[in-house]
PDB file of C-alpha atoms in Angstrom:
ATOM      1  CA  UNK G   2      85.050 108.742  91.776  1.00 43.00           C
ATOM      2  CA  UNK G   3      86.715 111.606  89.884  1.00 49.00           C
ATOM      3  CA  UNK G   4      85.539 113.298  86.690  1.00 68.00           C
ATOM      4  CA  UNK G   5      88.890 112.757  84.970  1.00 81.00           C
ATOM      5  CA  UNK G   6      89.312 109.854  82.579  1.00 80.00           C
ATOM      6  CA  UNK G   7      91.989 107.193  83.025  1.00 82.00           C
ATOM      7  CA  UNK G   8      94.435 108.913  80.648  1.00 81.00           C
ATOM      8  CA  UNK G   9      94.042 112.260  82.433  1.00 83.00           C
ATOM      9  CA  UNK G  10      94.616 110.634  85.830  1.00 84.00           C
ATOM     10  CA  UNK G  11      97.651 108.786  84.459  1.00 80.00           C
ATOM     11  CA  UNK G  12      99.082 112.132  83.307  1.00 87.00           C
ATOM     12  CA  UNK G  13      98.905 113.719  86.799  1.00 92.00           C
ATOM     13  CA  UNK G  14     102.192 114.283  88.658  1.00 91.00           C
ATOM     14  CA  UNK G  15     103.314 111.116  90.447  1.00 90.00           C
ATOM     15  CA  UNK G  16     104.899 112.662  93.596  1.00 96.00           C
ATOM     16  CA  UNK G  17     107.010 109.524  94.029  1.00 94.00           C
ATOM     17  CA  UNK G  18     110.543 110.924  94.167  1.00 95.00           C
ATOM     18  CA  UNK G  19     112.278 111.423  97.502  1.00 95.00           C
ATOM     19  CA  UNK G  20     112.526 114.646  99.491  1.00 97.00           C
ATOM     20  CA  UNK G  21     115.834 114.465 101.325  1.00 96.00           C
ATOM     21  CA  UNK G  22     115.876 115.415 104.994  1.00 98.00           C
ATOM     22  CA  UNK G  23     119.037 116.412 106.844  1.00 98.00           C
ATOM     23  CA  UNK G  24     119.972 114.811 110.151  1.00 98.00           C
ATOM     24  CA  UNK G  25     119.437 118.224 111.728  1.00 98.00           C
ATOM     25  CA  UNK G  26     115.836 118.361 110.435  1.00 98.00           C
ATOM     26  CA  UNK G  27     115.049 114.875 111.760  1.00 98.00           C
ATOM     27  CA  UNK G  28     116.548 115.708 115.151  1.00 98.00           C
ATOM     28  CA  UNK G  29     114.699 119.053 115.237  1.00 98.00           C
ATOM     29  CA  UNK G  30     111.374 117.305 114.644  1.00 98.00           C
ATOM     30  CA  UNK G  31     112.096 114.680 117.327  1.00 98.00           C
ATOM     31  CA  UNK G  32     113.061 117.419 119.790  1.00 98.00           C
ATOM     32  CA  UNK G  33     110.275 119.947 119.118  1.00 98.00           C
ATOM     33  CA  UNK G  34     107.419 117.778 117.811  1.00 98.00           C
ATOM     34  CA  UNK G  35     106.980 119.921 114.698  1.00 98.00           C
ATOM     35  CA  UNK G  36     108.878 121.150 111.646  1.00 98.00           C
ATOM     36  CA  UNK G  37     108.263 123.283 108.546  1.00 98.00           C
ATOM     37  CA  UNK G  38     109.627 121.975 105.252  1.00 98.00           C
ATOM     38  CA  UNK G  39     109.712 124.138 102.156  1.00 98.00           C
ATOM     39  CA  UNK G  40     108.831 122.937  98.655  1.00 98.00           C
ATOM     40  CA  UNK G  41     107.506 119.510  99.648  1.00 98.00           C
ATOM     41  CA  UNK G  42     105.350 119.806  96.525  1.00 98.00           C
ATOM     42  CA  UNK G  43     106.333 122.072  93.648  1.00 97.00           C
ATOM     43  CA  UNK G  44     104.314 125.027  92.421  1.00 96.00           C
ATOM     44  CA  UNK G  45     103.563 123.117  89.203  1.00 96.00           C
ATOM     45  CA  UNK G  46     102.313 120.071  91.137  1.00 97.00           C
ATOM     46  CA  UNK G  47     100.042 122.181  93.348  1.00 98.00           C
ATOM     47  CA  UNK G  48      98.648 124.025  90.314  1.00 97.00           C
ATOM     48  CA  UNK G  49      97.446 120.671  88.987  1.00 96.00           C
ATOM     49  CA  UNK G  50      95.969 119.277  92.211  1.00 97.00           C
ATOM     50  CA  UNK G  51      94.546 122.364  93.972  1.00 97.00           C
ATOM     51  CA  UNK G  52      91.605 122.947  91.580  1.00 96.00           C
ATOM     52  CA  UNK G  53      90.672 119.243  91.720  1.00 96.00           C
ATOM     53  CA  UNK G  54      90.702 119.213  95.537  1.00 97.00           C
ATOM     54  CA  UNK G  55      88.915 122.587  95.831  1.00 96.00           C
ATOM     55  CA  UNK G  56      86.128 121.547  93.439  1.00 94.00           C
ATOM     56  CA  UNK G  57      85.483 118.401  95.465  1.00 94.00           C
ATOM     57  CA  UNK G  58      85.538 120.302  98.784  1.00 93.00           C
ATOM     58  CA  UNK G  59      82.979 122.721  97.368  1.00 91.00           C
ATOM     59  CA  UNK G  60      80.761 119.845  96.181  1.00 91.00           C
ATOM     60  CA  UNK G  61      80.979 117.915  99.475  1.00 90.00           C
ATOM     61  CA  UNK G  62      80.651 120.885 101.853  1.00 83.00           C
ATOM     62  CA  UNK G  63      77.359 120.791 103.765  1.00 70.00           C
ATOM     63  CA  UNK G  64      78.062 123.843 105.958  1.00 64.00           C
ATOM     64  CA  UNK G  65      75.476 126.447 104.968  1.00 67.00           C
ATOM     65  CA  UNK G  66      75.132 128.523 108.158  1.00 59.00           C
ATOM     66  CA  UNK G  67      76.622 132.035 108.087  1.00 62.00           C
ATOM     67  CA  UNK G  68      79.864 132.279 110.103  1.00 51.00           C
ATOM     68  CA  UNK G  69      78.252 134.339 112.870  1.00 64.00           C
ATOM     69  CA  UNK G  70      75.698 131.579 113.555  1.00 58.00           C
ATOM     70  CA  UNK G  71      78.246 128.804 114.114  1.00 47.00           C
ATOM     71  CA  UNK G  72      80.035 127.607 117.239  1.00 62.00           C
ATOM     72  CA  UNK G  73      83.809 128.012 117.634  1.00 50.00           C
ATOM     73  CA  UNK G  74      84.557 124.688 115.932  1.00 47.00           C
ATOM     74  CA  UNK G  75      82.199 125.511 113.040  1.00 52.00           C
ATOM     75  CA  UNK G  76      83.822 128.927 112.546  1.00 51.00           C
ATOM     76  CA  UNK G  77      87.300 127.392 112.399  1.00 52.00           C
ATOM     77  CA  UNK G  78      87.078 125.698 108.991  1.00 62.00           C
ATOM     78  CA  UNK G  79      85.201 123.733 106.381  1.00 82.00           C
ATOM     79  CA  UNK G  80      86.366 120.186 107.064  1.00 88.00           C
ATOM     80  CA  UNK G  81      86.062 117.293 104.590  1.00 93.00           C
ATOM     81  CA  UNK G  82      87.626 113.962 105.591  1.00 95.00           C
ATOM     82  CA  UNK G  83      88.957 111.167 103.389  1.00 97.00           C
ATOM     83  CA  UNK G  84      88.727 113.177 100.228  1.00 96.00           C
ATOM     84  CA  UNK G  85      90.775 110.395  98.581  1.00 97.00           C
ATOM     85  CA  UNK G  86      87.785 108.043  98.681  1.00 96.00           C
ATOM     86  CA  UNK G  87      85.865 110.352  96.328  1.00 95.00           C
ATOM     87  CA  UNK G  88      88.480 110.874  93.619  1.00 94.00           C
ATOM     88  CA  UNK G  89      91.217 108.773  92.025  1.00 94.00           C
ATOM     89  CA  UNK G  90      93.026 112.000  91.133  1.00 94.00           C
ATOM     90  CA  UNK G  91      93.060 113.161  94.769  1.00 96.00           C
ATOM     91  CA  UNK G  92      93.993 109.666  95.920  1.00 96.00           C
ATOM     92  CA  UNK G  93      97.158 110.033  93.840  1.00 96.00           C
ATOM     93  CA  UNK G  94      98.001 113.210  95.795  1.00 98.00           C
ATOM     94  CA  UNK G  95      97.061 111.924  99.268  1.00 98.00           C
ATOM     95  CA  UNK G  96      98.864 108.587  98.765  1.00 98.00           C
ATOM     96  CA  UNK G  97     102.034 110.323  97.496  1.00 98.00           C
ATOM     97  CA  UNK G  98     105.092 108.244  98.320  1.00 98.00           C
ATOM     98  CA  UNK G  99     107.147 111.451  98.701  1.00 98.00           C
ATOM     99  CA  UNK G 100     104.947 112.722 101.550  1.00 98.00           C
ATOM    100  CA  UNK G 101     104.710 109.320 103.246  1.00 98.00           C
ATOM    101  CA  UNK G 102     108.486 108.832 103.165  1.00 98.00           C
ATOM    102  CA  UNK G 103     108.999 112.200 104.889  1.00 98.00           C
ATOM    103  CA  UNK G 104     106.558 111.057 107.592  1.00 98.00           C
ATOM    104  CA  UNK G 105     108.474 107.782 108.052  1.00 98.00           C
ATOM    105  CA  UNK G 106     111.861 109.535 108.063  1.00 98.00           C
ATOM    106  CA  UNK G 107     110.805 112.120 110.655  1.00 98.00           C
ATOM    107  CA  UNK G 108     109.350 109.463 112.975  1.00 98.00           C
ATOM    108  CA  UNK G 109     112.287 107.103 112.373  1.00 98.00           C
ATOM    109  CA  UNK G 110     110.122 104.141 111.348  1.00 98.00           C
ATOM    110  CA  UNK G 111     110.320 101.673 108.446  1.00 98.00           C
ATOM    111  CA  UNK G 112     106.842 102.199 107.044  1.00 98.00           C
ATOM    112  CA  UNK G 113     103.684 104.275 107.410  1.00 98.00           C
ATOM    113  CA  UNK G 114      99.972 103.778 106.815  1.00 98.00           C
ATOM    114  CA  UNK G 115      97.400 106.493 106.291  1.00 98.00           C
ATOM    115  CA  UNK G 116      94.950 107.134 109.131  1.00 98.00           C
ATOM    116  CA  UNK G 117      92.869 109.595 107.153  1.00 98.00           C
ATOM    117  CA  UNK G 118      93.147 112.831 105.214  1.00 98.00           C
ATOM    118  CA  UNK G 119      91.310 116.112 105.810  1.00 97.00           C
ATOM    119  CA  UNK G 120      90.781 119.160 103.649  1.00 96.00           C
ATOM    120  CA  UNK G 121      90.697 122.102 106.080  1.00 94.00           C
ATOM    121  CA  UNK G 122      89.498 125.246 104.333  1.00 93.00           C
ATOM    122  CA  UNK G 123      89.395 128.297 106.617  1.00 90.00           C
ATOM    123  CA  UNK G 124      86.957 130.781 105.127  1.00 88.00           C
ATOM    124  CA  UNK G 125      87.659 134.505 104.747  1.00 88.00           C
ATOM    125  CA  UNK G 126      87.335 135.995 108.270  1.00 88.00           C
ATOM    126  CA  UNK G 127      86.912 132.479 109.689  1.00 85.00           C
ATOM    127  CA  UNK G 128      87.659 131.925 113.374  1.00 83.00           C
ATOM    128  CA  UNK G 129      90.664 130.536 115.213  1.00 86.00           C
ATOM    129  CA  UNK G 130      91.256 126.825 115.849  1.00 85.00           C
ATOM    130  CA  UNK G 131      91.542 126.257 119.641  1.00 89.00           C
ATOM    131  CA  UNK G 132      94.527 124.607 121.330  1.00 93.00           C
ATOM    132  CA  UNK G 133      94.287 120.800 121.176  1.00 93.00           C
ATOM    133  CA  UNK G 134      96.118 117.503 120.727  1.00 96.00           C
ATOM    134  CA  UNK G 135      95.055 115.559 117.620  1.00 96.00           C
ATOM    135  CA  UNK G 136      95.672 112.153 119.106  1.00 97.00           C
ATOM    136  CA  UNK G 137      92.959 112.369 121.763  1.00 95.00           C
ATOM    137  CA  UNK G 138      90.666 111.329 118.880  1.00 96.00           C
ATOM    138  CA  UNK G 139      92.736 108.358 117.672  1.00 98.00           C
ATOM    139  CA  UNK G 140      92.473 104.844 119.218  1.00 98.00           C
ATOM    140  CA  UNK G 141      96.238 104.293 118.981  1.00 97.00           C
ATOM    141  CA  UNK G 142      98.527 103.933 122.009  1.00 92.00           C
ATOM    142  CA  UNK G 143     101.765 105.210 120.494  1.00 96.00           C
ATOM    143  CA  UNK G 144     103.931 108.243 119.852  1.00 96.00           C
ATOM    144  CA  UNK G 145     104.462 107.180 116.211  1.00 98.00           C
ATOM    145  CA  UNK G 146     101.820 109.374 114.594  1.00 98.00           C
ATOM    146  CA  UNK G 147     102.321 112.474 112.460  1.00 98.00           C
ATOM    147  CA  UNK G 148     100.239 114.947 110.461  1.00 98.00           C
ATOM    148  CA  UNK G 149     101.287 116.705 107.281  1.00 98.00           C
ATOM    149  CA  UNK G 150      99.617 120.139 106.890  1.00 98.00           C
ATOM    150  CA  UNK G 151     100.092 121.550 103.385  1.00 98.00           C
ATOM    151  CA  UNK G 152      98.676 124.835 102.073  1.00 98.00           C
ATOM    152  CA  UNK G 153      97.401 124.651  98.502  1.00 98.00           C
ATOM    153  CA  UNK G 154      97.552 128.452  98.160  1.00 97.00           C
ATOM    154  CA  UNK G 155     100.156 130.941  99.437  1.00 97.00           C
ATOM    155  CA  UNK G 156      99.531 131.796 103.091  1.00 95.00           C
ATOM    156  CA  UNK G 157     100.487 135.274 104.250  1.00 94.00           C
ATOM    157  CA  UNK G 158     102.194 136.139 107.533  1.00 92.00           C
ATOM    158  CA  UNK G 159      98.774 137.385 108.766  1.00 89.00           C
ATOM    159  CA  UNK G 160      97.374 133.839 108.487  1.00 90.00           C
ATOM    160  CA  UNK G 161     100.572 131.867 108.976  1.00 88.00           C
ATOM    161  CA  UNK G 162     101.099 128.231 109.828  1.00 91.00           C
ATOM    162  CA  UNK G 163      99.604 126.699 112.922  1.00 94.00           C
ATOM    163  CA  UNK G 164     101.203 127.640 116.244  1.00 97.00           C
ATOM    164  CA  UNK G 165     102.884 124.769 118.074  1.00 98.00           C
ATOM    165  CA  UNK G 166     103.915 124.307 121.699  1.00 98.00           C
ATOM    166  CA  UNK G 167     107.449 122.991 121.212  1.00 98.00           C
ATOM    167  CA  UNK G 168     108.342 119.802 123.146  1.00 98.00           C
ATOM    168  CA  UNK G 169     104.738 119.333 124.372  1.00 98.00           C
ATOM    169  CA  UNK G 170     104.589 116.005 122.491  1.00 98.00           C
ATOM    170  CA  UNK G 171     107.072 114.555 124.985  1.00 97.00           C
ATOM    171  CA  UNK G 172     104.351 114.573 127.664  1.00 96.00           C
ATOM    172  CA  UNK G 173     102.014 112.315 125.664  1.00 93.00           C
ATOM    173  CA  UNK G 174      98.310 112.270 126.516  1.00 94.00           C
ATOM    174  CA  UNK G 175      97.596 115.498 128.463  1.00 93.00           C
ATOM    175  CA  UNK G 176      93.798 115.385 128.707  1.00 88.00           C
ATOM    176  CA  UNK G 177      90.727 114.216 126.779  1.00 87.00           C
ATOM    177  CA  UNK G 178      89.353 117.643 125.866  1.00 85.00           C
ATOM    178  CA  UNK G 179      87.977 117.861 122.340  1.00 85.00           C
ATOM    179  CA  UNK G 180      88.520 121.041 120.308  1.00 81.00           C
ATOM    180  CA  UNK G 181      86.486 123.744 122.049  1.00 84.00           C
ATOM    181  CA  UNK G 182      86.609 127.096 123.857  1.00 86.00           C
ATOM    182  CA  UNK G 183      87.256 125.084 127.014  1.00 90.00           C
ATOM    183  CA  UNK G 184      90.238 123.244 125.494  1.00 89.00           C
ATOM    184  CA  UNK G 185      91.647 126.591 124.335  1.00 91.00           C
ATOM    185  CA  UNK G 186      91.454 128.182 127.787  1.00 93.00           C
ATOM    186  CA  UNK G 187      92.631 125.150 129.736  1.00 95.00           C
ATOM    187  CA  UNK G 188      95.510 124.220 127.438  1.00 95.00           C
ATOM    188  CA  UNK G 189      96.675 127.833 127.023  1.00 95.00           C
ATOM    189  CA  UNK G 190      97.012 127.952 130.819  1.00 96.00           C
ATOM    190  CA  UNK G 191      98.787 124.588 130.806  1.00 95.00           C
ATOM    191  CA  UNK G 192     101.281 125.734 128.142  1.00 96.00           C
ATOM    192  CA  UNK G 193     102.025 128.910 130.107  1.00 96.00           C
ATOM    193  CA  UNK G 194     102.403 126.965 133.353  1.00 97.00           C
ATOM    194  CA  UNK G 195     104.833 124.502 131.793  1.00 96.00           C
ATOM    195  CA  UNK G 196     106.779 127.283 130.098  1.00 97.00           C
ATOM    196  CA  UNK G 197     106.563 125.737 126.624  1.00 97.00           C
ATOM    197  CA  UNK G 198     107.866 127.916 123.806  1.00 97.00           C
ATOM    198  CA  UNK G 199     105.159 128.540 121.186  1.00 97.00           C
ATOM    199  CA  UNK G 200     106.167 128.834 117.554  1.00 97.00           C
ATOM    200  CA  UNK G 201     104.486 129.609 114.240  1.00 96.00           C
ATOM    201  CA  UNK G 202     106.354 128.950 111.008  1.00 96.00           C
ATOM    202  CA  UNK G 203     104.973 132.159 109.488  1.00 95.00           C
ATOM    203  CA  UNK G 204     104.103 132.713 105.845  1.00 96.00           C
ATOM    204  CA  UNK G 205     104.058 129.613 103.671  1.00 97.00           C
ATOM    205  CA  UNK G 206     104.086 129.022  99.931  1.00 98.00           C
ATOM    206  CA  UNK G 207     101.686 126.582  98.305  1.00 98.00           C
ATOM    207  CA  UNK G 208     103.386 123.173  98.564  1.00 98.00           C
ATOM    208  CA  UNK G 209     105.340 123.978 101.733  1.00 98.00           C
ATOM    209  CA  UNK G 210     104.267 121.791 104.648  1.00 98.00           C
ATOM    210  CA  UNK G 211     104.439 121.490 108.391  1.00 98.00           C
ATOM    211  CA  UNK G 212     104.622 118.083 110.054  1.00 98.00           C
ATOM    212  CA  UNK G 213     103.661 117.648 113.705  1.00 98.00           C
ATOM    213  CA  UNK G 214     103.393 114.754 116.129  1.00 98.00           C
ATOM    214  CA  UNK G 215     100.001 113.481 117.275  1.00 98.00           C
ATOM    215  CA  UNK G 216     100.639 114.686 120.834  1.00 98.00           C
ATOM    216  CA  UNK G 217     102.006 118.143 119.925  1.00 98.00           C
ATOM    217  CA  UNK G 218      99.744 120.878 121.279  1.00 97.00           C
ATOM    218  CA  UNK G 219      98.807 123.323 118.530  1.00 96.00           C
ATOM    219  CA  UNK G 220      96.302 125.942 117.482  1.00 94.00           C
ATOM    220  CA  UNK G 221      95.719 128.131 114.437  1.00 91.00           C
ATOM    221  CA  UNK G 222      94.841 131.808 114.173  1.00 88.00           C
ATOM    222  CA  UNK G 223      91.717 133.042 112.434  1.00 89.00           C
ATOM    223  CA  UNK G 224      91.779 134.142 108.817  1.00 91.00           C
ATOM    224  CA  UNK G 225      91.701 137.969 108.717  1.00 92.00           C
ATOM    225  CA  UNK G 226      92.003 138.029 104.902  1.00 92.00           C
ATOM    226  CA  UNK G 227      89.389 138.022 102.134  1.00 92.00           C
ATOM    227  CA  UNK G 228      90.674 134.789 100.602  1.00 92.00           C
ATOM    228  CA  UNK G 229      90.113 131.142 101.514  1.00 93.00           C
ATOM    229  CA  UNK G 230      92.954 129.425 103.410  1.00 93.00           C
ATOM    230  CA  UNK G 231      93.067 126.101 101.537  1.00 96.00           C
ATOM    231  CA  UNK G 232      94.962 123.349 103.343  1.00 97.00           C
ATOM    232  CA  UNK G 233      95.222 119.609 102.778  1.00 98.00           C
ATOM    233  CA  UNK G 234      96.283 117.373 105.653  1.00 98.00           C
ATOM    234  CA  UNK G 235      97.278 113.714 105.789  1.00 98.00           C
ATOM    235  CA  UNK G 236      97.666 111.773 109.038  1.00 98.00           C
ATOM    236  CA  UNK G 237     100.125 108.852 109.121  1.00 98.00           C
ATOM    237  CA  UNK G 238     101.055 106.238 111.713  1.00 98.00           C
ATOM    238  CA  UNK G 239     103.796 103.629 111.885  1.00 98.00           C
ATOM    239  CA  UNK G 240     103.053 100.331 110.178  1.00 98.00           C
ATOM    240  CA  UNK G 241     102.559  97.407 112.575  1.00 98.00           C
ATOM    241  CA  UNK G 242     100.646  99.250 115.323  1.00 98.00           C
ATOM    242  CA  UNK G 243      97.668  97.720 117.094  1.00 98.00           C
ATOM    243  CA  UNK G 244      94.370  99.388 117.923  1.00 98.00           C
ATOM    244  CA  UNK G 245      94.007 100.559 121.527  1.00 97.00           C
ATOM    245  CA  UNK G 246      90.894 100.099 123.655  1.00 97.00           C
ATOM    246  CA  UNK G 247      88.971 103.354 123.102  1.00 97.00           C
ATOM    247  CA  UNK G 248      88.813 105.319 126.372  1.00 95.00           C
ATOM    248  CA  UNK G 249      86.465 108.084 125.176  1.00 94.00           C
ATOM    249  CA  UNK G 250      83.471 108.668 122.911  1.00 95.00           C
ATOM    250  CA  UNK G 251      85.758 110.485 120.454  1.00 94.00           C
ATOM    251  CA  UNK G 252      88.070 107.467 120.136  1.00 97.00           C
ATOM    252  CA  UNK G 253      85.138 105.062 119.908  1.00 97.00           C
ATOM    253  CA  UNK G 254      83.712 107.105 117.058  1.00 97.00           C
ATOM    254  CA  UNK G 255      87.097 107.230 115.288  1.00 97.00           C
ATOM    255  CA  UNK G 256      87.568 103.478 115.692  1.00 98.00           C
ATOM    256  CA  UNK G 257      84.284 102.803 113.917  1.00 97.00           C
ATOM    257  CA  UNK G 258      84.941 105.335 111.162  1.00 97.00           C
ATOM    258  CA  UNK G 259      88.634 104.843 110.354  1.00 98.00           C
ATOM    259  CA  UNK G 260      89.211 101.174 111.269  1.00 98.00           C
ATOM    260  CA  UNK G 261      86.007  99.585 109.923  1.00 97.00           C
ATOM    261  CA  UNK G 262      85.501  95.978 110.991  1.00 96.00           C
ATOM    262  CA  UNK G 263      88.428  96.012 113.431  1.00 98.00           C
ATOM    263  CA  UNK G 264      88.595  96.039 117.228  1.00 97.00           C
ATOM    264  CA  UNK G 265      91.039  96.676 120.081  1.00 98.00           C
ATOM    265  CA  UNK G 266      94.182  94.544 119.971  1.00 98.00           C
ATOM    266  CA  UNK G 267      93.970  93.970 116.212  1.00 98.00           C
ATOM    267  CA  UNK G 268      96.524  95.297 113.749  1.00 98.00           C
ATOM    268  CA  UNK G 269      95.598  98.838 112.702  1.00 98.00           C
ATOM    269  CA  UNK G 270      95.247  97.985 109.022  1.00 98.00           C
ATOM    270  CA  UNK G 271      91.760  98.137 107.506  1.00 98.00           C
ATOM    271  CA  UNK G 272      91.066  98.711 103.808  1.00 97.00           C
ATOM    272  CA  UNK G 273      91.030 102.443 104.627  1.00 98.00           C
ATOM    273  CA  UNK G 274      94.621 102.341 105.912  1.00 98.00           C
ATOM    274  CA  UNK G 275      96.867 101.160 103.083  1.00 98.00           C
ATOM    275  CA  UNK G 276     100.641 101.070 103.516  1.00 98.00           C
ATOM    276  CA  UNK G 277     101.876 104.183 101.695  1.00 98.00           C
ATOM    277  CA  UNK G 278     105.597 103.769 102.194  1.00 98.00           C
ATOM    278  CA  UNK G 279     107.901 100.983 103.325  1.00 98.00           C
ATOM    279  CA  UNK G 280     111.689 100.812 103.459  1.00 93.00           C
ATOM    280  CA  UNK G 281     111.591  97.017 103.575  1.00 79.00           C
TER     281      UNK G 281
END
């Protein structure tokens, strides 16, 4: 697990206190399918956790091809999933009750489980992330899914948050296209045809976060700067959901990876999906 001893882990920030959302913020998220929240984690909290997460990402990264030799997906970011499994210190961050409660409050549900986390580090001069819907990968038949996207370093206007197609989540499953040049072209045309407003939340401080629904169409620009865009994401879903019959290779693969030992129709609650927050 982590290189910190038990006392050092115990001394890490707890991230258990509540972050209060206004009714307007909850309604805005439900309407648009995305929201930016400032100061979800404090500067002091991020200063503790960022070096721990970044060291692990560096150690686990297997991407050694130069940027110009990678495909579009490979140019988009260094991606490490379920970082929490490798470090008790990072588990404390990923399992934060504060973050999970925001997810539950925005979705209007009583409790949330973790689907998985992802460190998404976009390298200096890394490529764009094509338009896509996250939930085409997830074997869950629901609209009660949400992703927190939190920069661990300040992000300038030039890099910005992801760009979201507001209200696109209301249409649910649009198509099965995985993240690719094809998904970018096809979905960009779809967004234009439907007249969806696209919105970026601009520059973000370390510890700010966006939250977006599993069906919200989104993309991210490339990184024109000389510094790494370090982002940590956590995906949540409502407690009590059942696993859907996978209708694609992507969902079949996710079922095996993120719901080990479980099958369609069973409660979506493996040992990898602990309950992180419950109002009950």
